[in-house]
GROMACS .gro file of C-alpha atoms in nm:
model
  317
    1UNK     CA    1  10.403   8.591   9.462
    2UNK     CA    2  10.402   8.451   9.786
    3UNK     CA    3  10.621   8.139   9.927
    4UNK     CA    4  10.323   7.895   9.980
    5UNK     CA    5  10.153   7.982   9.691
    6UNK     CA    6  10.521   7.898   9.496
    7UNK     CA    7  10.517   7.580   9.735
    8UNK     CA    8  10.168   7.493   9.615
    9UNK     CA    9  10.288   7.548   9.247
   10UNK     CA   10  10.599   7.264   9.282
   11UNK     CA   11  10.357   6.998   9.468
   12UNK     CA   12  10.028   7.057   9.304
   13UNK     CA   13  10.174   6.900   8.933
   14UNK     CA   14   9.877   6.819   8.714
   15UNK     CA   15   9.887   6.407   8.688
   16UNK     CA   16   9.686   6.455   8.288
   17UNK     CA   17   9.784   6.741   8.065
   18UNK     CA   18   9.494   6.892   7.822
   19UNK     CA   19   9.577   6.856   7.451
   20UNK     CA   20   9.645   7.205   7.309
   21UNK     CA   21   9.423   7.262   6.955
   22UNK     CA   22   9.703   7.274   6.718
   23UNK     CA   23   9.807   7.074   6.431
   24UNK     CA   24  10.115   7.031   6.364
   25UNK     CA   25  10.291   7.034   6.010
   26UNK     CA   26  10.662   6.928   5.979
   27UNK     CA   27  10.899   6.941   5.689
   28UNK     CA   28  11.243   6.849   5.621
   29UNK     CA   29  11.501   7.117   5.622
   30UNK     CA   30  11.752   7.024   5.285
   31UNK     CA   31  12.079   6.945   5.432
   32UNK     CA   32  12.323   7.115   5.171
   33UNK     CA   33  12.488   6.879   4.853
   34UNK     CA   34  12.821   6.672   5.003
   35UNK     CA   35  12.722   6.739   5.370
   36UNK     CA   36  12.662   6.484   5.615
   37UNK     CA   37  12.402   6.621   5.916
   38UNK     CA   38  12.460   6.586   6.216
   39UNK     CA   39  12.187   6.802   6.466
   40UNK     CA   40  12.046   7.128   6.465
   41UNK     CA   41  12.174   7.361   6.746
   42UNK     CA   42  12.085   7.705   6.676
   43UNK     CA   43  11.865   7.992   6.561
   44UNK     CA   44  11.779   8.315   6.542
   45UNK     CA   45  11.500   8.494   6.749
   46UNK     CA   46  11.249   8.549   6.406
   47UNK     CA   47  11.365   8.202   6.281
   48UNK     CA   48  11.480   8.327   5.959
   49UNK     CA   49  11.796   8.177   6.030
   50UNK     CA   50  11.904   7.824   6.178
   51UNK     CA   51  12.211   7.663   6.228
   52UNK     CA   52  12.327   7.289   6.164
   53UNK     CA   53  12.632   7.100   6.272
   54UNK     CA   54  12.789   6.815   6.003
   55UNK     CA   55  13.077   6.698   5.832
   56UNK     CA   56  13.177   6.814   5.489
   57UNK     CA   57  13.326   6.557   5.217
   58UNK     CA   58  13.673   6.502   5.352
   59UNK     CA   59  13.454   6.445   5.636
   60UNK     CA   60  13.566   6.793   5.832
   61UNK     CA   61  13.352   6.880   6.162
   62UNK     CA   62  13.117   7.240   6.076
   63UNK     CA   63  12.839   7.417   6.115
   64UNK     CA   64  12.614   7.568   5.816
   65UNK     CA   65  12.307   7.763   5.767
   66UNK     CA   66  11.960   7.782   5.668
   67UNK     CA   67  11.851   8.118   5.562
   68UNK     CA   68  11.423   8.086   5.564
   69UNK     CA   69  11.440   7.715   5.511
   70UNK     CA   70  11.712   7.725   5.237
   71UNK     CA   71  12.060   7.605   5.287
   72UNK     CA   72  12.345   7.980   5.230
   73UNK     CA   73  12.614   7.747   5.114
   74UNK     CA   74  12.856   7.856   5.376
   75UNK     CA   75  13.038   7.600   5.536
   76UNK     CA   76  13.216   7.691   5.842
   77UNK     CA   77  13.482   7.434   5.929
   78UNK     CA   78  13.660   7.325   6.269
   79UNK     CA   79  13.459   7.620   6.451
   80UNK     CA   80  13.223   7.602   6.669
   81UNK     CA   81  12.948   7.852   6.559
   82UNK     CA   82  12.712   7.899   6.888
   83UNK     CA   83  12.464   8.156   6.810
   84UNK     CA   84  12.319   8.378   6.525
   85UNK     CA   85  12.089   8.666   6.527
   86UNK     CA   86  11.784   8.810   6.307
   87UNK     CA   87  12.032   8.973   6.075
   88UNK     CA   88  12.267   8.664   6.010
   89UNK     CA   89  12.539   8.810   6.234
   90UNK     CA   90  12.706   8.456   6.407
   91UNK     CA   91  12.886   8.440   6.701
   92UNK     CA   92  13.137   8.171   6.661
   93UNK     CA   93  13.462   8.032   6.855
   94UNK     CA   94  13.783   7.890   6.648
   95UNK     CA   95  14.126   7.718   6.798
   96UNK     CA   96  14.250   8.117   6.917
   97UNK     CA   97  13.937   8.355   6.961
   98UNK     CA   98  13.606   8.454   6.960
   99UNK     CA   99  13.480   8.562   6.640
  100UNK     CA  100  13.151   8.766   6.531
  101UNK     CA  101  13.074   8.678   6.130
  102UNK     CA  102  12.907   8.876   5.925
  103UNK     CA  103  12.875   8.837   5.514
  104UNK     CA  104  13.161   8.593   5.562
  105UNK     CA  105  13.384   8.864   5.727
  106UNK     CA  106  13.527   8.758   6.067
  107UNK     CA  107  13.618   8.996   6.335
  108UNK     CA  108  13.854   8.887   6.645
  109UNK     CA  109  13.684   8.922   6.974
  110UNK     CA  110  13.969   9.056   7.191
  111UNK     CA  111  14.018   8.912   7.537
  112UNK     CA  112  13.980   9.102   7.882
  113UNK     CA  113  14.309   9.328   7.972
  114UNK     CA  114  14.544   9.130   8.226
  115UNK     CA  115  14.331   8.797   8.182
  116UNK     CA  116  14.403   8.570   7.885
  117UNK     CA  117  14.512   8.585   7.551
  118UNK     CA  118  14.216   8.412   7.452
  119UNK     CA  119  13.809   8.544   7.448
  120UNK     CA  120  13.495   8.239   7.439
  121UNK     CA  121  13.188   8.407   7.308
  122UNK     CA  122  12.866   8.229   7.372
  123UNK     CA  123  12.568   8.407   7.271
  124UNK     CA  124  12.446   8.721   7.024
  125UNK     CA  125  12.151   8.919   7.026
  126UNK     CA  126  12.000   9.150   6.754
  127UNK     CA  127  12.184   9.419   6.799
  128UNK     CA  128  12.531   9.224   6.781
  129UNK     CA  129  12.653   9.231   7.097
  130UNK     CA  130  12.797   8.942   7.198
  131UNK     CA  131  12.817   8.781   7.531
  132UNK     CA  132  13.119   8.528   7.668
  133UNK     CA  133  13.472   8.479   7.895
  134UNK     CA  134  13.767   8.586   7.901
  135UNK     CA  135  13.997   8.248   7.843
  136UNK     CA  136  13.993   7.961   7.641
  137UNK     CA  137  13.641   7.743   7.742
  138UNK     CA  138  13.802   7.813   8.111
  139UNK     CA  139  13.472   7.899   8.229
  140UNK     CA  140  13.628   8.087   8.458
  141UNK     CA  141  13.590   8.429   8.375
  142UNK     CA  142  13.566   8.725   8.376
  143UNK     CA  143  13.223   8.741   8.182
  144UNK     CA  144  13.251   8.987   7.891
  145UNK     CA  145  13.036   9.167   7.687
  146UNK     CA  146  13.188   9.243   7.329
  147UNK     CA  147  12.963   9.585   7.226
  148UNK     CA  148  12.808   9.528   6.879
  149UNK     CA  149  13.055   9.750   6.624
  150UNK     CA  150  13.355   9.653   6.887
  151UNK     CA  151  13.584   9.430   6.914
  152UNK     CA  152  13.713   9.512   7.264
  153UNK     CA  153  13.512   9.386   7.534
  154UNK     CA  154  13.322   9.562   7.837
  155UNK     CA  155  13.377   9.362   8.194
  156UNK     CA  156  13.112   9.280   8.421
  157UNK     CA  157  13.158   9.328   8.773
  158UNK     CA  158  13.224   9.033   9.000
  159UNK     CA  159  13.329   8.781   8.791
  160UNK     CA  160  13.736   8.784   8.849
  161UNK     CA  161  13.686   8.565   9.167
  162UNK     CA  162  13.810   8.224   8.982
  163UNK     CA  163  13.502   8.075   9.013
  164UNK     CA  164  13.360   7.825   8.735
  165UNK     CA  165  13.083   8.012   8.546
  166UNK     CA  166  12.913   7.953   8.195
  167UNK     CA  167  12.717   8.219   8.008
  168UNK     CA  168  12.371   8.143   7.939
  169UNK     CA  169  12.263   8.458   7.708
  170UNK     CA  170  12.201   8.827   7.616
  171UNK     CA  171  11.845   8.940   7.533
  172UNK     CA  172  11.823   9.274   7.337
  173UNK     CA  173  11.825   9.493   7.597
  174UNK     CA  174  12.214   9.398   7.693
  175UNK     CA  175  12.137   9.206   8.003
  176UNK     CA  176  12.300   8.911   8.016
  177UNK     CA  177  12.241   8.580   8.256
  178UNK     CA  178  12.529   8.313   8.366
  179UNK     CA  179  12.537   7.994   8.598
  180UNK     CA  180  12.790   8.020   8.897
  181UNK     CA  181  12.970   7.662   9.005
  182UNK     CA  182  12.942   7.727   9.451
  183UNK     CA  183  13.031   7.498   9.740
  184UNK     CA  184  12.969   7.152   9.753
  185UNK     CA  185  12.773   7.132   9.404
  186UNK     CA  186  12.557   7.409   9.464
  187UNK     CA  187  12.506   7.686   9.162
  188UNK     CA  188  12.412   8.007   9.204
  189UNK     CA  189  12.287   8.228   8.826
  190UNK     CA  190  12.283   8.597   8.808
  191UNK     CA  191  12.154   8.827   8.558
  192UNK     CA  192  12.378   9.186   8.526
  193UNK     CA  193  12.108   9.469   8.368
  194UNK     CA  194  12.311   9.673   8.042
  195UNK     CA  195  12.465   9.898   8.338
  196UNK     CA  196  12.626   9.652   8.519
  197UNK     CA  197  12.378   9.583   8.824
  198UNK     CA  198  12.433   9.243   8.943
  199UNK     CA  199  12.077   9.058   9.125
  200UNK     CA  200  12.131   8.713   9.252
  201UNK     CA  201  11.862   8.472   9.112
  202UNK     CA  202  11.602   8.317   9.373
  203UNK     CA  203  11.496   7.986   9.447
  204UNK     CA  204  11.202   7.816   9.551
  205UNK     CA  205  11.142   7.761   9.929
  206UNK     CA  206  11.380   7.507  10.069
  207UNK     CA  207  11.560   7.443   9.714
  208UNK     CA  208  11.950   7.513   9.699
  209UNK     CA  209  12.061   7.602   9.346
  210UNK     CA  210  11.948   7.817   9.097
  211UNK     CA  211  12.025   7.693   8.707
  212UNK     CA  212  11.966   7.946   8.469
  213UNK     CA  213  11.880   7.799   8.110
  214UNK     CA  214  11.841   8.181   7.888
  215UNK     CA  215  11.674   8.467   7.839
  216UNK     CA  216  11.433   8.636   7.648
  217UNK     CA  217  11.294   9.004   7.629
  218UNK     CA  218  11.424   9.072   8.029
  219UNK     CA  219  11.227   8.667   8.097
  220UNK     CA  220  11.453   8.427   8.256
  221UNK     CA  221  11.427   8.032   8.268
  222UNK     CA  222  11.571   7.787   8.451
  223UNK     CA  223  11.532   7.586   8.728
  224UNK     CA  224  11.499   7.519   9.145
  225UNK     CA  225  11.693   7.275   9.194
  226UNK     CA  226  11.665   7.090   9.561
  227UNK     CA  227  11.953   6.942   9.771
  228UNK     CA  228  11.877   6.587   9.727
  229UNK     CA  229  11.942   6.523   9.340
  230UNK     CA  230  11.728   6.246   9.335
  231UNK     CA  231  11.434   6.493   9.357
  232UNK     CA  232  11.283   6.660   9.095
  233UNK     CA  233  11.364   7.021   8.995
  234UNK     CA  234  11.082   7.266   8.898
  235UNK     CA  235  11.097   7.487   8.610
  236UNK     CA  236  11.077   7.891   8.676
  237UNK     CA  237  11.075   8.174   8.496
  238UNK     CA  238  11.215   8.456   8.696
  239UNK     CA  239  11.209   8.795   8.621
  240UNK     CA  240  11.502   9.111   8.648
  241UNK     CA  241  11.442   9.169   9.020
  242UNK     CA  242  11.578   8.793   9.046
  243UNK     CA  243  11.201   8.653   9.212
  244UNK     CA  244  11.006   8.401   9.073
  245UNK     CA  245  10.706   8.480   8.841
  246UNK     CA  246  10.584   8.154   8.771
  247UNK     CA  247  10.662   7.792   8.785
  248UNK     CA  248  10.640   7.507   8.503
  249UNK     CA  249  10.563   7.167   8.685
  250UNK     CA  250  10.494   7.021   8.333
  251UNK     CA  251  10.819   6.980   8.225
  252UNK     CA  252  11.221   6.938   8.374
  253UNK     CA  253  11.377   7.133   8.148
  254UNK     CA  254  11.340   7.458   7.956
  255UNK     CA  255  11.494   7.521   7.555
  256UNK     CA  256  11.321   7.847   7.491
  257UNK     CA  257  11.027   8.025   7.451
  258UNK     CA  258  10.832   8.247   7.195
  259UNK     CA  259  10.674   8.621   7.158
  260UNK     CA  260  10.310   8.482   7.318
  261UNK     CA  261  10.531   8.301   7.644
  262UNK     CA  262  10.528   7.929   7.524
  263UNK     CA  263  10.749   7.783   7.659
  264UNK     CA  264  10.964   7.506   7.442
  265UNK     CA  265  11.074   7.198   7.737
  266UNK     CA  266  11.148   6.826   7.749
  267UNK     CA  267  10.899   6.615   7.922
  268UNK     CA  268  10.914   6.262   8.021
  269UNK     CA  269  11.117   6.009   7.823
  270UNK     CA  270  11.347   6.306   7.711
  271UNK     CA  271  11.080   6.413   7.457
  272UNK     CA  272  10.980   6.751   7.363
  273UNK     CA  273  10.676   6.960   7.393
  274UNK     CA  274  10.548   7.339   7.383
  275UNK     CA  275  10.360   7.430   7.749
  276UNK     CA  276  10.086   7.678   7.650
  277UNK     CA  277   9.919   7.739   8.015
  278UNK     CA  278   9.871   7.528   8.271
  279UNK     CA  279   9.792   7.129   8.204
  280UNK     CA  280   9.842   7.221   7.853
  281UNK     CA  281  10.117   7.054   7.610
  282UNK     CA  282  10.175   7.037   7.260
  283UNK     CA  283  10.406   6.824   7.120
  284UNK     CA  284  10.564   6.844   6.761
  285UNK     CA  285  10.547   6.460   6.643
  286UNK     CA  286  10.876   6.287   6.632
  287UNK     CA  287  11.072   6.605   6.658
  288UNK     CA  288  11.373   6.656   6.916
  289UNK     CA  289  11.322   7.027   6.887
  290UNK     CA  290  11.583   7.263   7.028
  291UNK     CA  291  11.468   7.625   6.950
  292UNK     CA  292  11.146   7.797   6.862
  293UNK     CA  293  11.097   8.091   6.692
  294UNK     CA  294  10.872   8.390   6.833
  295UNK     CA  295  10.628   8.281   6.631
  296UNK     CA  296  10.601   7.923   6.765
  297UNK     CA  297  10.772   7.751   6.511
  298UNK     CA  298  11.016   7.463   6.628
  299UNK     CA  299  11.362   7.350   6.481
  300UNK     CA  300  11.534   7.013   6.508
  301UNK     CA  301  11.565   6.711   6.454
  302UNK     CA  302  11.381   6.376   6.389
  303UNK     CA  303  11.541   6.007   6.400
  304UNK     CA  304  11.406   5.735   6.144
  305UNK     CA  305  11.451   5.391   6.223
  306UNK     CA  306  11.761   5.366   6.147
  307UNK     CA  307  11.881   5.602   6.365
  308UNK     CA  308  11.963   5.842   6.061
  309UNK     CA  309  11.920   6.216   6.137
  310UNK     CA  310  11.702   6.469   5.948
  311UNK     CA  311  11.671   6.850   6.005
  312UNK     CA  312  11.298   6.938   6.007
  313UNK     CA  313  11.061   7.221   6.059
  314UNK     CA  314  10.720   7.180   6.264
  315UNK     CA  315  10.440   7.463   6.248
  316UNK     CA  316  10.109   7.467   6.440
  317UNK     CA  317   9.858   7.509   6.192
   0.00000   0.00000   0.00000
């Protein structure tokens, strides 16, 4: 793709978007008996399994889980619980260590040799590897990857330089994406392949930071980001040689995408929609959605007027 034709994408924003034909159907997820929701924040890939955040009767921060719409019963206090896969496996991060879960069972992510005595873990895919720092939220480094079946981790290269980084995902395949903190508030992302190959994300013409958002099947979102903050970034998806494949002037900021490349993003007034092509946005009504599933279906949440939260489901029928 060539740089004017990129250029062309960031300026030529369509000022009317085309309704997509989809109607949407929303229903409540049931928050489980003597928990008090808070937000959804998590899900697997297939959607089978979603994550909420809440308190518990003695009114104890934790995260529980949905398993195809119905509430598992597991309450997981004073952890933060970041990720889950298609099997149920969840990534999770207590007071000492990273932890994968599985049937209840927790395993101790070790640390990196000669680095802390704590690990962070941030994301899981399907196969169970999990993806995160060595240190305690220090952010930085070195970035690890925990192989699934192991608890000791593999490092990847170039990341023991003390800069400030934060780990943005593993897709299937093992590669893994993370934002860098540079000079004078610029950031710099990178995506390292399952061998270890490091390739420096792109950015538009004339932008100066890069802002990874996740990854998806070897697809990577996240934003060109200009100099001047007070003008507007343009959503990218780049692919593994680090270029740009397309650009999203639709919306500011990417959540996720599905199987068929729809991409979930907030538009204006922080609201949510699903960009299906060019000009083209859906939007689930009155949801806050914060994953979809690769079959299009959005998670999240939805505000009454009260303010009071509800989980909810929305499907395009």
């Amino acid at each position: 793709m060539s740089a004017a034709f990129l250029a062309a994408c960031v300026v030529g924003s369509p000022t009317a978007y085309a309704a997509a034909a989809c109607e949407w159907v929303t229903t409540d997820l049931p928050v489980p008996a003597g928990v008090t929701f808070n937000d959804v924040h998590a899900g697997s890939d297939n959607g089978e399994w979603v994550l909420g955040q809440g308190y518990d009767a003695a009114y104890v921060a934790g995260t529980f889980v949905w398993h195809n719409g119905v509430p598992t019963g597991e309450f997981i206090p004073q952890a933060r619980v970041g990720d889950v896969n298609n099997y149920g496996v969840l990534m999770s991060n207590a007071n000492d260590a990273a932890y994968r879960i599985k049937d209840g069972v927790r395993e101790r992510l070790e640390p990196a040799p000669e680095s802390s005595s704590r690990s962070w873990g941030e994301h899981i895919n399907n196969a169970g590897d999990v993806a995160g720092l060595s240190g305690y939220m220090s952010m930085y480094g070195p970035v690890l990857v925990w192989p699934a079946g192991s608890t000791t981790p593999r490092e990847l290269p170039n990341t023991r330089n003390g800069l400030v980084r934060i780990v943005k995902g593993i897709d299937d395949a093992g590669n893994v994406v993370a934002l860098e903190m540079g000079p004078v508030n610029q950031h710099f992302s990178h995506v390292w392949d399952r061998d270890g190959r490091q390739t420096r994300l792109e950015t538009l013409p004339g932008d100066y930071s890069a802002d990874v958002e996740f990854i998806r099947d070897g697809r990577i979102f996240g934003k060109s980001v200009p100099q001047d903050w007070q003008q507007p970034s343009t959503v990218v998806e780049w692919g593994m040689d680090g270029k740009v494949v397309r650009t999203f002037p639709e919306i500011y900021n990417p959540l996720d995408v599905d199987a068929s490349g729809h991409v979930l993003g907030q538009v204006s007034n922080s609201r949510n929609a699903v960009w299906r092509g060019p000009g083209q946005l859906d939007t689930p009504p009155g949801l806050q959605g914060v994953l979809m599933a690769e079959n299009g279906d959005v998670y999240g949440t939805e505000s009454d007027e009260n303010f009071k939260s509800r989980p909810r489901h929305a499907r395009c029928g």
